[in-house]
Structure formats: structure tokens, C-alpha cells
Amino acid sequence: MWNFASEIVCGCFQNDNPIQRLIDEVNELNIRKYGELSFVGAAVSTQHRLKQQKSGINADAWLVSWNLLGVADGVSSVESEGYDPSQLPQELLRNCIELCNLRESNRMRFDSASEAIFREHEIPYISYEFLKQIVSRSCCNCTSYGSTTCLLCFLDGNQLWITNVGDSQLIILRPSNYHTCELPKIPDISDSSIRKPLTGNSRCRLPNNVIIGGYQIVARSEVQQHFFNCPYQLTIMPDLDCSSEEILKRSANSIQSLRVDVNVGDMIIMGTDGIFDNIFDEDMIDIANRAEKNYSNIYYHNPILLADIIARELVNFALKAADPVAPGCKAKVTPFSEGALIDVNRHIEGGKPDDITVIVAFVHSNNSTNKTSTEPAIHRMNDYIGSSTKFNDDPSVYIINGQKFSSSCFKEPFSILDDFFTKSHSEDTGNTCSNEANNVNHLQSHTLKLETQNYTGLNIESCDNPVPHLEVKINGRKSFKLFQHLKKKI
């Protein structure tokens, strides 16, 4: 790949203007960024009624945008210690958006800063694991107490970058040439005392040689668990060392990363354990196949609507699977009951009542004839407690837990934050204090102006507050602070 330095090293410039070539290359990257592939789809989040009886707080957080999807499952048990389990997951995803946008504004500068941070703390650095760096650094900037899993995926051209901590999962479905077949009913748990696993794999209830047809799973993320129903987590609690260095090390050492090539038309299903503990892979495929068959015209004209239908079907399926067994009926086998039997030889009837969140997204070509004119919309549903959203390929919109944010909420502080990180890590350690003092003065001289935008159920008020005390107000309430600790290097 050509770069400006190569022209200098060879001792001469080519006949054409190297600066213009650099500009052309940047423009080409921008064309690829906005002109090829993006996510369009829908998200739904709710609570099972039995889980709601224990805690009325849905601890799941989720975000959707044209190139970034994410879910974070907060640990509800921290509520018994006086902490809101939903705060850390939401703050973590907001921080991830900030750093993702920061990287997109200047990848070379971001990667250099991440490398400096990781090497300074003796953490192995791999350049292509940028999502791992984003999640680790985002966790360091969180001020909420709690514990959460985190699953992110980022679409860059035809490459899907995935990073995960915990038991939330992501599967990629791709259309196949096999004809669809009707699935047998989910078996009952006849006699739990002598029952054996159906297949030896808690995700499958049919043998591997059975081809369902239609969509097929071509890739998936891996679950991270210490043992059954005890996932890896990102934790910030008073009884732990919560220094930036320790949080960074704990986070980086827990995160796994992978990359998958995707095609136009691939379907991404991302969800918390409330989805994957209650629905087998075969049934997810069956729901997708039936939806496409019954609503093929909808998919052709607007894949967003089909994604919304599939997401709602998945949530309803999971809610029913987690219901208690009615008198005189037998419990159905679920991935949760299979996992308990396989991993710890424990007999559990039925599914797992939990917070339930799912994102269904199609990989969409902006040059496709399929329309994506549906505007991002937030819905409060009557059929179950929760919210859903449909999102298109608009690069200016991010939706977090049913709240819509314009990218103007994030753009301005990124350049400031970028300068702060770069200066902090590019100077000698002996000058750190003076550099930070200069940066504080630099930050205080800036003002963030947010354009007032009104959406259904959401009003982002204009702000004219000097950084570092900058706050964004949503519906008249302080939502989050962008700069909590200026002296943090991470």
C-alpha cells in the first residue's frame, strides 16, 4: 500500500503529486466507508415477568447504528448492594461509541495511542484487535459501579470485527440453496432423573447431520464462562482495585476477538443470554426461514421490517420458553437445561427467566435496490414491558437502549479527547504534569455546542458548558458526563 513515507525513502517523488495521492486515498476510504455495506435492522429488549418480580430494572443495555452493534448484560445481583445494575452497561456502551468514532476520525492516531497505553502497562498489543482496545479503554473511563458482559461487532467493508466478554452471543446466518424442512417439536423432559443430553451440545437439539435448509449458521462468537451460568464479566466494585491500570489489565485479559467476512444479505442475530439460553440454534433458523417465506415481499422492499418481525418472534419465543410449567404439563428442553445437564449434571426444567435483548441486522448494500427508507423509530410496546427500535444506514444516528442520539453529540469532544491522549503519551514522563496542566487549560477553553434535536420521547437540549464539566441533558435530566477524570491517561 502506498504511503507518503515510501516516497521519501525511495529518495524521489513520483511524477504525480504525493499529497494529492494521499488525498485521493483518503477519499477512497471514505467512499468505501459510506458507500458499500452497512447494518439495517431492529432491536427488542424486555424482561420476563418472573425476572421482573425479583428486579424491575432491565440490566441489559444495547446499541445499534449503521456500522456498530452491541449488547451488555448487567449483573442484577449488584442491586442488593445498593447499585443500579443498568448503569455500568449503558455507560460502557456510550464510551465504546465515543472511542469508535474517535478511531474512525483518525485510525493511525488512535492505534498509536492504544499501542502506547497497552505497552506502558505491559499488556500484549495486537493492532487488529482494535475492538478489544476500545472496550478495555472504555471500561477504564466508566465511573459507575457494577458488573457486565459486553459483546460488540463493527462492520468495516465486508469484514465483521467481533469482541466479546461473557455469555452474550452472536451468530451469522447466510442463505443457502437447501430447501427448508419442518422441524420436529421440541421434546419434553420426560424423566429428569434418567434423562440424557439430546446431542451433547447445549446449542443444538438435532444431530449435526440434519440440514434444516434456508438460512445456515456460518459463524458465531464463543461463550466465555468460568463455569455453568457464571460468565466472564467486566467488574468495577468498591472492594476491587479500580485503578485505571488494573481495570485495563483485567478487561484486556478477559476479552476475545475474531474477524469474519460477511456478504450482502447475511443476517446478524446478537443477543444476551436471555435469548440464547431459551432458544436452540435450529429454532432460530426456523424462525428466520418462516419469516422470510411469509414476508418475502417485505424483505425485498424493506429488510428493516423483516428484521423487526424476526426480532419480535425471537423475544416471544424466549419468553414462552422461560415460562413456568403449567400444572399437568411437562417442561420443554431448552439450551439452559441442556447446559446444566452437560456441564454440571444438574437437572433444570424449562428455560431461564431473565432480561431478554436481541438485535437482528442485515448486511445491506447501499447500492442495493432494497429500500431502507424507514426512519429510525423508538416504540414502547403494550404486549410486553420493554422497548424496540428499527434502524437504518444513517451514519449520523446512534440508538442506545431506545434513546436516539445524533452523532453531533459525540463528534466535538472526540478531537479534544484525541489531542489529550496523544499529548499525554507522546511526551516524556517527566513532563506529564505540565502537559496535563496545559491540556486542562486547553479543554477549559473549549465549548461544546449541541444542536437541539427533537425526537419522539427524546429531547437533546443545547449545551454551552465549558469542558471538563460538560454534561448532556436528555429529557431535562443529566444523562452522562463526557470527561470525568482529566488526569486519567486511558
Short mmCIF file of C-alpha atoms in Angstrom, two decimals:
data_model
loop_
_atom_site.label_atom_id
_atom_site.label_comp_id
_atom_site.label_asym_id
_atom_site.label_seq_id
_atom_site.Cartn_x
_atom_site.Cartn_y
_atom_site.Cartn_z
CA MET A 1 0.00 0.00 0.00
CA TRP A 2 1.37 3.41 -0.92
CA ASN A 3 2.13 5.88 1.81
CA PHE A 4 3.82 9.24 2.00
CA ALA A 5 6.86 7.84 3.80
CA SER A 6 7.58 5.43 0.95
CA GLU A 7 8.00 8.35 -1.40
CA ILE A 8 10.60 9.91 0.93
CA VAL A 9 12.53 6.67 1.49
CA CYS A 10 12.98 5.99 -2.22
CA GLY A 11 14.77 9.36 -2.50
CA CYS A 12 12.47 10.94 -5.02
CA PHE A 13 8.88 11.78 -5.68
CA GLN A 14 6.90 10.19 -8.43
CA ASN A 15 5.70 12.32 -11.29
CA ASP A 16 2.29 12.79 -9.72
CA ASN A 17 1.68 14.81 -6.59
CA PRO A 18 2.08 12.58 -3.48
CA ILE A 19 -0.12 14.88 -1.43
CA GLN A 20 -2.89 14.53 -3.99
CA ARG A 21 -2.43 10.76 -3.96
CA LEU A 22 -2.83 10.79 -0.19
CA ILE A 23 -5.99 12.88 -0.50
CA ASP A 24 -7.34 10.52 -3.16
CA GLU A 25 -6.65 7.52 -0.93
CA VAL A 26 -8.48 9.14 1.98
CA ASN A 27 -11.40 9.94 -0.29
CA GLU A 28 -11.42 6.34 -1.48
CA LEU A 29 -11.57 5.11 2.11
CA ASN A 30 -14.46 7.46 2.79
CA ILE A 31 -16.29 6.14 -0.27
CA ARG A 32 -15.81 2.58 0.94
CA LYS A 33 -16.85 3.60 4.41
CA TYR A 34 -20.14 5.19 3.46
CA GLY A 35 -20.80 3.72 0.03
CA GLU A 36 -20.74 -0.05 0.38
CA LEU A 37 -22.01 -2.08 3.32
CA SER A 38 -23.93 -1.15 6.44
CA PHE A 39 -26.30 -2.58 9.04
CA VAL A 40 -30.06 -2.18 8.85
CA GLY A 41 -32.36 -3.94 11.26
CA ALA A 42 -34.20 -3.90 14.56
CA ALA A 43 -33.69 -4.45 18.28
CA VAL A 44 -36.04 -5.52 21.05
CA SER A 45 -35.43 -5.60 24.81
CA THR A 46 -37.72 -6.70 27.63
CA GLN A 47 -37.91 -8.63 30.91
CA HIS A 48 -39.55 -11.93 31.68
CA ARG A 49 -42.30 -11.39 34.23
CA LEU A 50 -40.66 -13.72 36.76
CA LYS A 51 -37.40 -11.78 36.49
CA GLN A 52 -39.33 -8.55 36.87
CA GLN A 53 -40.79 -9.78 40.16
CA LYS A 54 -37.25 -10.06 41.52
CA SER A 55 -35.98 -6.82 39.99
CA GLY A 56 -37.87 -4.25 37.98
CA ILE A 57 -34.63 -3.00 36.43
CA ASN A 58 -33.77 -4.34 33.00
CA ALA A 59 -29.99 -4.59 33.31
CA ASP A 60 -29.47 -5.23 29.59
CA ALA A 61 -28.04 -2.39 27.52
CA TRP A 62 -27.89 -2.35 23.74
CA LEU A 63 -26.79 -0.07 20.94
CA VAL A 64 -27.44 -0.06 17.21
CA SER A 65 -26.08 2.06 14.38
CA TRP A 66 -25.12 1.73 10.73
CA ASN A 67 -21.77 0.06 11.48
CA LEU A 68 -21.73 -0.78 15.20
CA LEU A 69 -23.90 -3.19 17.21
CA GLY A 70 -23.55 -4.06 20.86
CA VAL A 71 -25.18 -5.63 23.90
CA ALA A 72 -24.08 -5.53 27.53
CA ASP A 73 -25.75 -7.67 30.18
CA GLY A 74 -25.50 -6.15 33.64
CA VAL A 75 -25.37 -8.39 36.70
CA SER A 76 -28.59 -7.84 38.63
CA SER A 77 -27.17 -9.09 41.94
CA VAL A 78 -25.33 -5.78 42.49
CA GLU A 79 -28.74 -4.26 43.20
CA SER A 80 -28.65 -5.97 46.59
CA GLU A 81 -25.55 -3.90 47.37
CA GLY A 82 -27.30 -0.67 46.51
CA TYR A 83 -26.16 -0.19 42.91
CA ASP A 84 -28.25 0.15 39.76
CA PRO A 85 -27.20 -2.83 37.56
CA SER A 86 -28.17 -0.99 34.36
CA GLN A 87 -25.81 1.98 34.80
CA LEU A 88 -22.46 0.33 34.05
CA PRO A 89 -23.66 -1.47 30.87
CA GLN A 90 -25.13 1.75 29.48
CA GLU A 91 -22.09 3.84 30.35
CA LEU A 92 -19.78 1.24 28.85
CA LEU A 93 -21.61 1.24 25.51
CA ARG A 94 -21.66 5.05 25.41
CA ASN A 95 -17.91 5.09 25.97
CA CYS A 96 -17.47 2.49 23.23
CA ILE A 97 -19.31 4.75 20.78
CA GLU A 98 -17.03 7.63 21.68
CA LEU A 99 -13.86 5.63 21.11
CA CYS A 100 -15.18 4.02 17.91
CA ASN A 101 -15.87 7.45 16.48
CA LEU A 102 -12.51 8.67 17.71
CA ARG A 103 -10.82 5.84 15.85
CA GLU A 104 -12.81 6.47 12.68
CA SER A 105 -11.76 10.12 12.71
CA ASN A 106 -8.06 9.17 12.74
CA ARG A 107 -7.24 5.48 12.83
CA MET A 108 -3.49 5.93 12.81
CA ARG A 109 -3.53 8.28 15.78
CA PHE A 110 -5.96 6.10 17.74
CA ASP A 111 -3.97 2.92 17.12
CA SER A 112 -0.75 4.66 18.15
CA ALA A 113 -2.35 5.87 21.38
CA SER A 114 -3.74 2.39 22.11
CA GLU A 115 -0.36 0.80 21.48
CA ALA A 116 1.31 3.27 23.83
CA ILE A 117 -1.29 2.62 26.53
CA PHE A 118 -1.04 -1.17 26.26
CA ARG A 119 2.75 -1.27 26.15
CA GLU A 120 3.00 1.15 29.06
CA HIS A 121 1.01 -1.32 31.16
CA GLU A 122 2.78 -4.40 29.72
CA ILE A 123 -0.32 -5.74 28.00
CA PRO A 124 0.16 -7.65 24.72
CA TYR A 125 -0.80 -5.37 21.85
CA ILE A 126 -2.15 -6.68 18.53
CA SER A 127 -3.01 -3.93 16.07
CA TYR A 128 -6.06 -5.56 14.50
CA GLU A 129 -7.72 -6.14 17.89
CA PHE A 130 -8.97 -2.56 17.92
CA LEU A 131 -12.35 -3.50 19.40
CA LYS A 132 -10.56 -5.12 22.32
CA GLN A 133 -8.69 -1.87 22.86
CA ILE A 134 -11.92 0.12 22.58
CA VAL A 135 -13.75 -1.98 25.17
CA SER A 136 -10.78 -2.02 27.56
CA ARG A 137 -10.24 1.72 27.38
CA SER A 138 -13.99 2.35 27.59
CA CYS A 139 -14.21 0.30 30.77
CA CYS A 140 -11.41 2.36 32.30
CA ASN A 141 -13.41 5.52 31.72
CA CYS A 142 -16.54 4.19 33.45
CA THR A 143 -17.45 5.72 36.79
CA SER A 144 -20.47 3.52 37.60
CA TYR A 145 -20.18 0.54 39.93
CA GLY A 146 -21.40 -2.82 38.74
CA SER A 147 -20.54 -5.80 36.60
CA THR A 148 -21.43 -6.55 33.00
CA THR A 149 -20.76 -8.69 29.97
CA CYS A 150 -20.11 -6.98 26.65
CA LEU A 151 -20.42 -8.03 23.02
CA LEU A 152 -19.61 -5.65 20.16
CA CYS A 153 -19.38 -6.04 16.42
CA PHE A 154 -18.10 -3.45 13.95
CA LEU A 155 -18.67 -3.59 10.19
CA ASP A 156 -15.73 -2.37 8.10
CA GLY A 157 -16.32 -3.05 4.43
CA ASN A 158 -17.07 -6.76 4.17
CA GLN A 159 -15.21 -7.55 7.39
CA LEU A 160 -17.11 -8.00 10.63
CA TRP A 161 -14.93 -7.47 13.69
CA ILE A 162 -16.25 -9.03 16.90
CA THR A 163 -15.15 -8.75 20.51
CA ASN A 164 -16.76 -10.46 23.48
CA VAL A 165 -16.62 -10.82 27.23
CA GLY A 166 -19.14 -13.20 28.79
CA ASP A 167 -22.13 -15.21 27.62
CA SER A 168 -23.90 -12.90 25.20
CA GLN A 169 -23.72 -14.39 21.73
CA LEU A 170 -23.74 -13.53 18.05
CA ILE A 171 -24.50 -15.78 15.10
CA ILE A 172 -24.24 -15.04 11.39
CA LEU A 173 -26.90 -16.61 9.18
CA ARG A 174 -26.39 -16.91 5.43
CA PRO A 175 -28.95 -18.03 2.83
CA SER A 176 -28.25 -21.49 1.41
CA ASN A 177 -29.53 -23.48 -1.56
CA TYR A 178 -31.01 -26.20 0.63
CA HIS A 179 -34.79 -26.41 0.77
CA THR A 180 -36.27 -25.74 4.18
CA CYS A 181 -37.76 -28.60 6.16
CA GLU A 182 -40.22 -28.69 9.02
CA LEU A 183 -38.61 -29.14 12.41
CA PRO A 184 -39.79 -31.76 14.89
CA LYS A 185 -41.33 -30.37 18.05
CA ILE A 186 -39.10 -29.55 20.97
CA PRO A 187 -39.07 -32.66 23.19
CA ASP A 188 -40.42 -32.74 26.72
CA ILE A 189 -38.31 -33.54 29.75
CA SER A 190 -39.92 -36.90 30.45
CA ASP A 191 -37.91 -38.18 33.42
CA SER A 192 -35.22 -35.81 34.58
CA SER A 193 -33.63 -38.44 36.81
CA ILE A 194 -32.60 -40.60 33.85
CA ARG A 195 -32.55 -38.01 31.08
CA LYS A 196 -29.52 -37.73 28.83
CA PRO A 197 -28.50 -34.74 26.72
CA LEU A 198 -30.13 -34.63 23.31
CA THR A 199 -26.94 -34.10 21.32
CA GLY A 200 -24.10 -33.36 23.72
CA ASN A 201 -24.17 -29.74 22.54
CA SER A 202 -26.33 -27.37 24.55
CA ARG A 203 -26.89 -25.16 21.49
CA CYS A 204 -28.35 -27.93 19.31
CA ARG A 205 -31.31 -30.27 19.75
CA LEU A 206 -30.84 -32.08 16.41
CA PRO A 207 -27.87 -34.17 15.21
CA ASN A 208 -25.21 -32.35 13.22
CA ASN A 209 -26.05 -34.23 10.01
CA VAL A 210 -29.60 -32.81 9.92
CA ILE A 211 -29.85 -29.99 7.38
CA ILE A 212 -32.66 -27.59 8.13
CA GLY A 213 -32.31 -25.64 4.89
CA GLY A 214 -32.79 -21.97 4.22
CA TYR A 215 -30.51 -19.91 6.43
CA GLN A 216 -27.44 -21.64 7.81
CA ILE A 217 -25.11 -20.55 10.62
CA VAL A 218 -21.72 -19.75 9.09
CA ALA A 219 -20.01 -18.21 12.12
CA ARG A 220 -20.60 -17.47 15.78
CA SER A 221 -18.94 -15.91 18.80
CA GLU A 222 -17.78 -18.09 21.68
CA VAL A 223 -19.26 -18.07 25.16
CA GLN A 224 -16.87 -17.24 27.99
CA GLN A 225 -17.81 -18.85 31.31
CA HIS A 226 -15.87 -19.73 34.44
CA PHE A 227 -18.44 -22.49 34.91
CA PHE A 228 -22.10 -23.05 34.10
CA ASN A 229 -24.14 -19.84 34.31
CA CYS A 230 -21.14 -17.86 35.59
CA PRO A 231 -19.84 -15.77 32.69
CA TYR A 232 -16.74 -13.65 32.42
CA GLN A 233 -17.57 -10.06 33.36
CA LEU A 234 -16.13 -6.58 33.38
CA THR A 235 -16.38 -5.55 37.02
CA ILE A 236 -15.97 -2.24 38.82
CA MET A 237 -16.80 -2.53 42.52
CA PRO A 238 -15.57 -0.82 45.69
CA ASP A 239 -13.99 -3.99 47.05
CA LEU A 240 -11.78 -4.36 43.95
CA ASP A 241 -8.72 -2.44 42.82
CA CYS A 242 -10.37 0.05 40.46
CA SER A 243 -7.26 1.90 39.35
CA SER A 244 -7.12 2.55 35.63
CA GLU A 245 -4.19 0.17 35.25
CA GLU A 246 -5.93 -2.74 36.95
CA ILE A 247 -9.23 -2.21 35.12
CA LEU A 248 -7.36 -2.07 31.83
CA LYS A 249 -5.45 -5.28 32.56
CA ARG A 250 -8.50 -7.18 33.79
CA SER A 251 -10.53 -6.11 30.78
CA ALA A 252 -7.86 -6.81 28.17
CA ASN A 253 -7.10 -10.24 29.62
CA SER A 254 -10.77 -11.25 29.51
CA ILE A 255 -11.69 -10.11 26.01
CA GLN A 256 -11.68 -12.38 22.96
CA SER A 257 -11.65 -11.07 19.39
CA LEU A 258 -12.37 -12.50 15.96
CA ARG A 259 -13.00 -11.42 12.39
CA VAL A 260 -15.50 -12.82 9.89
CA ASP A 261 -16.02 -11.99 6.21
CA VAL A 262 -19.67 -11.21 5.51
CA ASN A 263 -21.80 -10.90 2.38
CA VAL A 264 -24.73 -8.74 1.44
CA GLY A 265 -27.86 -10.45 2.74
CA ASP A 266 -26.19 -12.06 5.76
CA MET A 267 -28.29 -11.85 8.91
CA ILE A 268 -26.70 -11.00 12.25
CA ILE A 269 -28.51 -12.17 15.39
CA MET A 270 -26.95 -10.75 18.54
CA GLY A 271 -28.44 -11.27 21.97
CA THR A 272 -27.92 -11.61 25.68
CA ASP A 273 -28.21 -14.95 27.45
CA GLY A 274 -31.93 -14.32 27.87
CA ILE A 275 -32.22 -15.17 24.17
CA PHE A 276 -29.60 -17.88 23.76
CA ASP A 277 -30.44 -19.74 26.99
CA ASN A 278 -34.01 -20.19 25.80
CA ILE A 279 -33.77 -20.81 22.03
CA PHE A 280 -31.86 -23.56 20.25
CA ASP A 281 -29.95 -22.73 17.08
CA GLU A 282 -32.35 -24.79 14.98
CA ASP A 283 -35.33 -22.82 16.23
CA MET A 284 -33.62 -19.51 15.49
CA ILE A 285 -33.02 -20.68 11.94
CA ASP A 286 -36.61 -21.89 11.68
CA ILE A 287 -37.95 -18.51 12.84
CA ALA A 288 -35.80 -16.73 10.25
CA ASN A 289 -36.83 -19.14 7.49
CA ARG A 290 -40.54 -18.84 8.22
CA ALA A 291 -40.36 -15.07 8.43
CA GLU A 292 -38.61 -14.77 5.09
CA LYS A 293 -41.06 -17.20 3.47
CA ASN A 294 -44.13 -15.44 4.82
CA TYR A 295 -42.84 -11.91 4.31
CA SER A 296 -40.56 -12.22 1.29
CA ASN A 297 -42.10 -9.15 -0.32
CA ILE A 298 -41.39 -7.14 2.80
CA TYR A 299 -37.74 -8.18 2.72
CA TYR A 300 -37.37 -7.14 -0.90
CA HIS A 301 -38.88 -3.73 -0.28
CA ASN A 302 -37.58 -3.11 3.23
CA PRO A 303 -35.35 -5.56 5.14
CA ILE A 304 -35.71 -3.42 8.27
CA LEU A 305 -39.32 -4.50 8.68
CA LEU A 306 -38.40 -8.17 8.28
CA ALA A 307 -35.68 -7.79 10.91
CA ASP A 308 -38.26 -6.26 13.25
CA ILE A 309 -40.61 -9.22 12.71
CA ILE A 310 -37.83 -11.74 13.39
CA ALA A 311 -36.64 -9.89 16.50
CA ARG A 312 -40.13 -9.85 17.99
CA GLU A 313 -40.64 -13.54 17.18
CA LEU A 314 -37.37 -14.42 18.90
CA VAL A 315 -38.30 -12.46 22.02
CA ASN A 316 -41.77 -14.00 22.20
CA PHE A 317 -40.27 -17.47 21.75
CA ALA A 318 -37.77 -16.86 24.56
CA LEU A 319 -40.47 -15.50 26.88
CA LYS A 320 -42.62 -18.60 26.40
CA ALA A 321 -39.67 -20.98 26.81
CA ALA A 322 -38.84 -19.38 30.16
CA ASP A 323 -42.41 -19.59 31.47
CA PRO A 324 -43.04 -21.92 34.43
CA VAL A 325 -44.50 -25.32 33.64
CA ALA A 326 -48.30 -25.33 33.80
CA PRO A 327 -49.97 -27.94 36.05
CA GLY A 328 -50.31 -31.26 34.27
CA CYS A 329 -47.79 -30.31 31.56
CA LYS A 330 -44.20 -31.35 31.04
CA ALA A 331 -41.31 -28.93 30.76
CA LYS A 332 -39.63 -28.46 27.40
CA VAL A 333 -35.94 -28.95 26.87
CA THR A 334 -34.02 -25.68 26.48
CA PRO A 335 -30.37 -24.73 25.93
CA PHE A 336 -30.30 -23.70 29.60
CA SER A 337 -31.50 -27.10 30.83
CA GLU A 338 -29.17 -28.88 28.39
CA GLY A 339 -26.20 -26.82 29.52
CA ALA A 340 -26.92 -27.56 33.17
CA LEU A 341 -27.10 -31.29 32.45
CA ILE A 342 -23.97 -31.39 30.29
CA ASP A 343 -21.76 -29.07 32.34
CA VAL A 344 -22.69 -29.77 35.96
CA ASN A 345 -25.10 -32.75 35.77
CA ARG A 346 -27.86 -30.60 37.18
CA HIS A 347 -31.50 -31.18 36.25
CA ILE A 348 -33.39 -27.98 35.44
CA GLU A 349 -36.87 -27.84 33.97
CA GLY A 350 -37.57 -25.34 31.23
CA GLY A 351 -35.77 -22.14 30.39
CA LYS A 352 -34.28 -19.19 32.21
CA PRO A 353 -36.44 -16.17 33.18
CA ASP A 354 -34.17 -13.23 32.52
CA ASP A 355 -33.73 -9.88 30.88
CA ILE A 356 -34.08 -10.53 27.15
CA THR A 357 -32.44 -8.45 24.43
CA VAL A 358 -31.95 -9.26 20.75
CA ILE A 359 -30.65 -7.34 17.75
CA VAL A 360 -31.42 -8.59 14.24
CA ALA A 361 -29.50 -6.85 11.47
CA PHE A 362 -28.97 -7.46 7.77
CA VAL A 363 -25.74 -6.66 5.98
CA HIS A 364 -27.03 -4.18 3.45
CA SER A 365 -25.51 -2.71 0.31
CA ASN A 366 -26.16 0.98 -0.17
CA ASN A 367 -26.26 0.27 -3.90
CA SER A 368 -28.99 -2.34 -3.44
CA THR A 369 -32.44 -1.90 -4.90
CA ASN A 370 -33.85 -2.81 -1.48
CA LYS A 371 -35.27 0.29 0.13
CA THR A 372 -34.24 1.46 3.60
CA SER A 373 -36.44 4.49 3.82
CA THR A 374 -37.83 3.51 7.21
CA GLU A 375 -36.75 6.16 9.67
CA PRO A 376 -35.20 5.06 12.97
CA ALA A 377 -38.07 4.88 15.43
CA ILE A 378 -38.49 4.12 19.11
CA HIS A 379 -41.53 2.15 20.26
CA ARG A 380 -42.96 1.41 23.69
CA MET A 381 -44.88 -1.82 23.38
CA ASN A 382 -48.06 -2.95 25.07
CA ASP A 383 -47.70 -6.68 24.52
CA TYR A 384 -44.78 -6.87 26.95
CA ILE A 385 -42.78 -4.45 29.03
CA GLY A 386 -39.84 -3.16 27.05
CA SER A 387 -38.86 -1.18 24.01
CA SER A 388 -37.84 -1.80 20.43
CA THR A 389 -36.31 0.16 17.63
CA LYS A 390 -35.84 -0.07 13.89
CA PHE A 391 -32.64 1.45 12.49
CA ASN A 392 -31.35 2.23 9.02
CA ASP A 393 -27.97 3.03 7.50
CA ASP A 394 -27.91 6.67 8.60
CA PRO A 395 -24.33 7.27 9.84
CA SER A 396 -25.44 10.25 11.94
CA VAL A 397 -27.64 8.30 14.38
CA TYR A 398 -26.84 6.07 17.35
CA ILE A 399 -29.55 4.42 19.43
CA ILE A 400 -28.77 3.27 22.98
CA ASN A 401 -31.47 1.48 24.96
CA GLY A 402 -34.24 3.08 22.93
CA GLN A 403 -32.81 6.61 23.05
CA LYS A 404 -31.71 8.22 19.83
CA PHE A 405 -28.53 10.29 19.75
CA SER A 406 -27.25 12.39 16.89
CA SER A 407 -23.57 11.92 16.12
CA SER A 408 -23.21 15.65 16.80
CA CYS A 409 -23.42 14.68 20.47
CA PHE A 410 -20.07 12.92 20.14
CA LYS A 411 -18.03 14.50 17.36
CA GLU A 412 -16.75 17.66 19.05
CA PRO A 413 -15.27 16.14 22.20
CA PHE A 414 -13.51 13.41 20.23
CA SER A 415 -10.93 15.72 18.72
CA ILE A 416 -10.31 17.25 22.15
CA LEU A 417 -10.03 13.83 23.76
CA ASP A 418 -7.77 12.68 20.94
CA ASP A 419 -5.37 15.57 21.50
CA PHE A 420 -5.34 14.86 25.20
CA PHE A 421 -4.47 11.19 24.78
CA THR A 422 -1.88 11.83 22.10
CA LYS A 423 -0.09 14.55 24.04
CA SER A 424 -0.18 12.57 27.26
CA HIS A 425 1.55 9.60 25.66
CA SER A 426 3.87 11.28 23.20
CA GLU A 427 5.86 13.29 25.76
CA ASP A 428 8.44 12.12 28.27
CA THR A 429 7.11 11.05 31.64
CA GLY A 430 9.00 13.89 33.28
CA ASN A 431 6.77 16.39 31.53
CA THR A 432 3.49 14.62 32.30
CA CYS A 433 2.29 17.07 34.94
CA SER A 434 2.93 20.14 32.84
CA ASN A 435 1.34 18.50 29.80
CA GLU A 436 -1.79 17.64 31.76
CA ALA A 437 -1.99 21.19 33.10
CA ASN A 438 -1.74 22.53 29.55
CA ASN A 439 -4.40 20.10 28.39
CA VAL A 440 -6.75 21.16 31.20
CA ASN A 441 -6.36 24.77 30.12
CA HIS A 442 -6.89 23.71 26.52
CA LEU A 443 -10.03 21.78 27.42
CA GLN A 444 -11.47 24.55 29.55
CA SER A 445 -11.14 26.94 26.65
CA HIS A 446 -13.42 24.78 24.52
CA THR A 447 -17.18 24.90 24.46
CA LEU A 448 -19.40 22.14 23.15
CA LYS A 449 -22.49 23.24 21.32
CA LEU A 450 -25.09 20.55 20.74
CA GLU A 451 -27.69 21.22 18.14
CA THR A 452 -31.15 20.90 19.66
CA GLN A 453 -32.95 17.93 18.17
CA ASN A 454 -36.42 16.72 18.96
CA TYR A 455 -37.40 13.10 18.53
CA THR A 456 -40.32 11.08 19.78
CA GLY A 457 -39.87 10.85 23.53
CA LEU A 458 -36.45 12.47 23.39
CA ASN A 459 -35.16 16.00 23.53
CA ILE A 460 -31.45 16.66 23.41
CA GLU A 461 -31.09 20.13 24.83
CA SER A 462 -28.47 22.53 23.59
CA CYS A 463 -25.47 22.80 25.88
CA ASP A 464 -22.97 25.59 26.22
CA ASN A 465 -20.89 24.36 29.14
CA PRO A 466 -17.11 24.51 29.34
CA VAL A 467 -15.37 21.16 29.22
CA PRO A 468 -14.44 19.35 31.57
CA HIS A 469 -17.77 19.87 33.36
CA LEU A 470 -19.67 19.14 30.19
CA GLU A 471 -22.95 17.32 30.53
CA VAL A 472 -25.57 16.27 28.04
CA LYS A 473 -29.18 16.65 29.10
CA ILE A 474 -31.81 14.25 27.85
CA ASN A 475 -35.45 14.94 28.62
CA GLY A 476 -34.27 17.61 31.03
CA ARG A 477 -32.13 15.20 33.04
CA LYS A 478 -28.37 14.95 33.18
CA SER A 479 -27.51 11.85 31.22
CA PHE A 480 -23.76 11.50 31.27
CA LYS A 481 -20.52 13.37 31.64
CA LEU A 482 -18.01 13.13 28.83
CA PHE A 483 -14.94 13.95 30.90
CA GLN A 484 -14.96 12.60 34.43
CA HIS A 485 -11.26 12.39 35.20
CA LEU A 486 -8.92 14.53 33.15
CA LYS A 487 -5.85 13.07 34.80
CA LYS A 488 -6.58 9.58 33.54
CA LYS A 489 -4.30 8.64 30.70
CA ILE A 490 -6.64 5.97 29.43
#
